Amino acid sequence: MIKKYLLLYTMLGAVFPALAQTGHPATGSWSGDLIPFTAEDNQRIRLLIEAWDGELTGTINPGRRGVEIDSVSLEAESWTLTIEADMPDGKLVMEGKLTNLGSWTNRKYRGAYTIGDSKGTFDITLN
Amino acid sequence: MKTKLLAILLGALGTISSVHVNAHHSFAAEFDANSPLRINGTVIKVDWTNPHTYIFLEVENEEGDFEEWGFEMGSPNGLMRRGWTRNTLEIGTEVIITGTRARDGSLKGNAQTVLIAETCQRLFAGTSQRDFNESSIDSELCQ
């Protein structure tokens, strides 16, 4: 009988951690704004980041006008995420930190970007 | 001893299933059938969960600001019976949703149909609105 209880609790113990798995902290659908240093209007940006065999990949503004990301790299000690892509306006480089990693609804990716000759900051939230 | 084991097992199952039960409600409790809604947006998230599937859109409002709208649809099983799969709506798909607004005025609604803008494919969203008639939907919405 003790063996049956042990089996039951082992099974339950396996179920609850499985429910808590959240995957790679950078993956998912993100939305936010590129905020230029000049007085131009903010530019809306969406990111879709996926992980395949530990390698990050993704798309900027997924959909009909989506642009494949050339490289995504995460420096895990500081949670610094760097994204590079060839956009119609020029090469986009975003470097920023992932924060609030424990949240499903308010995870942030904030930092600085350059696109062509334009520079600014960005503020992006996991959807 | 068998009774105790059964009781423990049922208790554990009850704990797990209660997470889903508390998300279920009647249509009229949350949505206003007299407040129709038609909205264009881009899919940013799909939660393929029981008892309802949810689709989230990024929508540009009249002021040029972006809002996140959430729409309740039928259960995953109900949607699959209508031809949906998990990959029917990918992130970034532009859609036009018709449905009804939430009673509390929040950026939520109950979806009746989802029209994919690029292909004009119209999908029924498995609304739980009792008097919804699928044949009443205008088939020219895409034009």
XYZ file of C-alpha atoms in Angstrom:
270
model
C 0.000 0.000 0.000
C 2.875 2.386 0.782
C 4.166 1.789 -2.714
C 0.799 2.880 -4.122
C 0.900 6.135 -2.136
C 4.463 6.760 -3.235
C 3.448 6.209 -6.853
C 0.462 8.547 -6.484
C 2.510 11.383 -4.950
C 5.261 10.895 -7.492
C 2.706 11.277 -10.280
C 1.173 14.390 -8.700
C 4.640 15.789 -8.085
C 5.362 15.401 -11.771
C 2.141 17.120 -12.852
C 2.442 20.408 -10.953
C 5.995 21.325 -12.024
C 4.974 20.511 -15.613
C 2.147 23.065 -15.359
C 4.665 25.692 -14.279
C 6.998 25.360 -17.261
C 7.171 28.656 -19.130
C 9.791 28.095 -21.809
C 12.523 30.444 -22.910
C 12.150 33.928 -21.368
C 12.574 35.702 -24.698
C 10.106 33.653 -26.718
C 6.611 34.807 -27.506
C 4.729 37.642 -29.122
C 5.873 41.138 -28.098
C 4.472 44.599 -28.882
C 5.711 48.098 -28.204
C 7.256 51.263 -29.586
C 10.510 52.484 -31.030
C 10.929 55.977 -29.526
C 13.287 58.123 -31.623
C 15.563 60.689 -29.917
C 14.390 63.236 -32.476
C 10.857 64.643 -32.446
C 9.524 62.055 -34.866
C 6.503 59.993 -33.953
C 6.993 56.686 -32.215
C 7.095 53.679 -34.480
C 5.042 50.646 -33.540
C 6.922 47.368 -33.529
C 5.900 43.773 -32.933
C 8.252 40.859 -32.408
C 7.654 37.133 -32.636
C 10.555 35.244 -31.099
C 10.786 31.470 -31.136
C 13.349 28.955 -29.923
C 14.332 25.859 -31.896
C 16.870 23.466 -30.397
C 18.084 26.239 -28.116
C 18.603 28.678 -31.018
C 16.535 31.866 -31.040
C 14.932 33.067 -34.231
C 12.046 35.331 -35.095
C 10.203 37.891 -37.149
C 9.727 41.638 -36.839
C 6.153 42.780 -37.490
C 4.958 39.252 -38.342
C 2.324 39.149 -41.030
C 2.226 40.317 -44.603
C 5.022 42.842 -44.099
C 7.089 40.747 -41.714
C 10.894 40.834 -41.746
C 12.921 37.824 -40.692
C 15.342 38.552 -37.874
C 18.965 37.975 -38.867
C 20.175 37.214 -35.364
C 18.861 37.053 -31.825
C 21.220 36.533 -28.926
C 20.625 36.477 -25.202
C 23.347 37.109 -22.655
C 21.816 35.276 -19.738
C 23.896 36.782 -16.882
C 22.409 40.235 -17.453
C 19.380 39.120 -19.512
C 20.565 41.351 -22.361
C 18.790 40.542 -25.611
C 20.243 41.742 -28.906
C 18.309 41.625 -32.161
C 19.505 42.462 -35.658
C 17.458 42.637 -38.848
C 17.554 44.264 -42.270
C 14.531 46.532 -42.324
C 13.325 48.609 -45.311
C 14.662 51.740 -43.510
C 18.090 50.244 -42.888
C 19.769 47.812 -40.535
C 17.997 47.554 -37.197
C 19.960 46.763 -34.060
C 18.114 46.526 -30.748
C 19.936 45.939 -27.489
C 18.065 45.880 -24.233
C 17.291 43.998 -21.062
C 14.501 41.602 -20.253
C 12.897 42.463 -16.937
C 10.024 41.201 -14.821
C 10.715 37.691 -16.058
C 8.320 36.123 -13.592
C 5.332 37.820 -15.173
C 3.202 36.469 -17.995
C 1.444 39.765 -18.537
C 3.998 42.481 -17.893
C 7.359 41.117 -19.019
C 9.396 43.966 -20.488
C 12.139 44.359 -23.085
C 13.628 47.844 -22.902
C 16.781 49.373 -24.319
C 18.259 51.340 -27.196
C 18.111 50.859 -30.946
C 19.567 52.127 -34.172
C 17.930 51.839 -37.562
C 19.901 53.355 -40.401
C 20.920 56.815 -39.134
C 18.111 57.029 -36.578
C 18.602 56.238 -32.898
C 16.340 55.996 -29.916
C 15.003 53.827 -27.153
C 12.370 51.112 -27.187
C 9.775 49.865 -24.735
C 8.241 46.498 -25.554
C 5.921 44.225 -23.556
C 5.221 40.512 -23.870
C 1.657 40.027 -25.089
C -7.711 1.721 2.364
C -9.018 1.673 -1.177
C -11.631 4.232 -0.183
C -8.961 6.565 1.211
C -6.891 6.213 -1.927
C -9.927 6.979 -4.083
C -10.760 10.026 -1.954
C -7.221 11.391 -2.282
C -7.265 10.843 -6.033
C -10.653 12.535 -6.464
C -9.488 15.451 -4.315
C -6.428 15.926 -6.480
C -8.488 15.807 -9.678
C -10.947 18.274 -8.196
C -8.142 20.713 -7.424
C -6.852 20.576 -10.979
C -10.271 20.820 -12.678
C -11.403 23.773 -10.520
C -8.900 26.000 -12.310
C -10.938 25.575 -15.493
C -14.364 25.679 -13.908
C -13.903 29.154 -12.444
C -13.363 30.553 -15.950
C -16.809 29.477 -17.177
C -19.799 31.825 -17.221
C -22.950 32.623 -19.168
C -22.849 34.862 -22.255
C -25.342 37.367 -20.858
C -23.381 37.810 -17.641
C -20.380 39.254 -19.432
C -21.458 40.433 -22.889
C -24.187 42.737 -24.177
C -26.010 41.261 -27.179
C -27.351 44.754 -27.963
C -23.854 46.222 -28.417
C -22.554 44.887 -31.711
C -18.893 45.284 -32.498
C -16.815 45.165 -35.675
C -13.118 45.717 -35.308
C -9.988 45.420 -37.465
C -6.707 44.377 -35.931
C -3.622 42.219 -35.955
C -3.446 38.959 -34.039
C -0.872 39.183 -31.256
C -1.836 36.161 -29.157
C -4.136 33.133 -29.231
C -4.884 31.218 -26.028
C -6.163 27.808 -27.099
C -7.657 26.936 -23.714
C -10.788 25.406 -22.177
C -13.545 26.304 -21.676
C -12.993 29.183 -24.115
C -10.389 30.046 -26.683
C -9.232 33.672 -26.578
C -7.807 35.757 -29.372
C -6.006 39.039 -28.715
C -5.660 41.819 -31.269
C -3.578 44.943 -31.518
C -5.952 47.646 -32.730
C -5.128 51.221 -33.775
C -7.774 53.588 -32.454
C -8.950 56.892 -33.947
C -6.261 58.822 -32.030
C -3.539 56.652 -33.547
C -2.836 54.850 -30.285
C -2.643 51.095 -30.067
C -4.973 49.102 -27.853
C -5.047 45.421 -26.969
C -8.463 43.836 -27.461
C -9.372 40.365 -26.232
C -12.123 38.235 -27.754
C -13.731 35.150 -26.317
C -14.521 32.341 -28.725
C -15.846 28.793 -28.401
C -14.043 25.888 -26.806
C -11.076 24.406 -28.670
C -13.136 21.285 -29.364
C -16.045 23.346 -30.716
C -13.739 25.368 -32.955
C -12.052 22.240 -34.300
C -15.467 20.910 -35.284
C -15.869 24.124 -37.324
C -12.594 23.569 -39.134
C -10.203 25.489 -36.920
C -6.749 24.241 -35.992
C -4.178 25.695 -33.616
C -2.449 27.235 -36.644
C -5.500 28.805 -38.277
C -4.606 32.237 -36.908
C -0.908 32.939 -36.777
C 0.634 35.872 -34.945
C 0.543 38.858 -37.283
C -2.596 37.837 -39.196
C -4.826 40.813 -39.973
C -8.446 40.055 -39.147
C -11.865 41.671 -38.909
C -13.907 40.452 -35.981
C -17.643 40.850 -35.558
C -19.228 40.188 -32.212
C -20.547 41.888 -29.124
C -18.985 44.138 -26.522
C -18.312 43.351 -22.887
C -20.857 44.824 -20.491
C -18.171 46.458 -18.337
C -16.900 48.617 -21.219
C -13.449 47.055 -21.188
C -11.541 46.174 -24.328
C -13.144 42.752 -24.496
C -15.741 41.135 -26.676
C -17.396 37.922 -27.689
C -16.485 36.989 -31.261
C -19.117 35.731 -33.692
C -17.031 35.655 -36.857
C -13.378 36.131 -37.698
C -12.566 37.280 -41.218
C -8.968 36.867 -42.401
C -8.259 40.089 -44.295
C -5.695 38.683 -46.695
C -7.770 35.762 -47.944
C -11.318 36.892 -47.097
C -11.792 33.525 -45.394
C -14.576 33.814 -42.839
C -14.571 31.620 -39.761
C -17.300 31.192 -37.212
C -16.003 31.696 -33.717
C -18.361 29.425 -31.828
C -20.084 32.187 -29.895
C -22.214 31.134 -26.952
C -24.807 33.835 -27.759
C -28.103 31.924 -27.843
C -29.893 33.863 -30.582
C -26.930 34.217 -32.952
C -27.853 33.178 -36.494
C -24.837 32.357 -38.627
C -26.773 32.890 -41.867
C -27.480 36.500 -40.849
C -23.849 37.537 -41.257
C -23.118 39.723 -44.265
C -20.880 37.760 -46.610
C -19.557 40.943 -48.248
C -17.698 42.161 -45.149
C -14.313 41.762 -46.795
C -14.954 44.227 -49.640
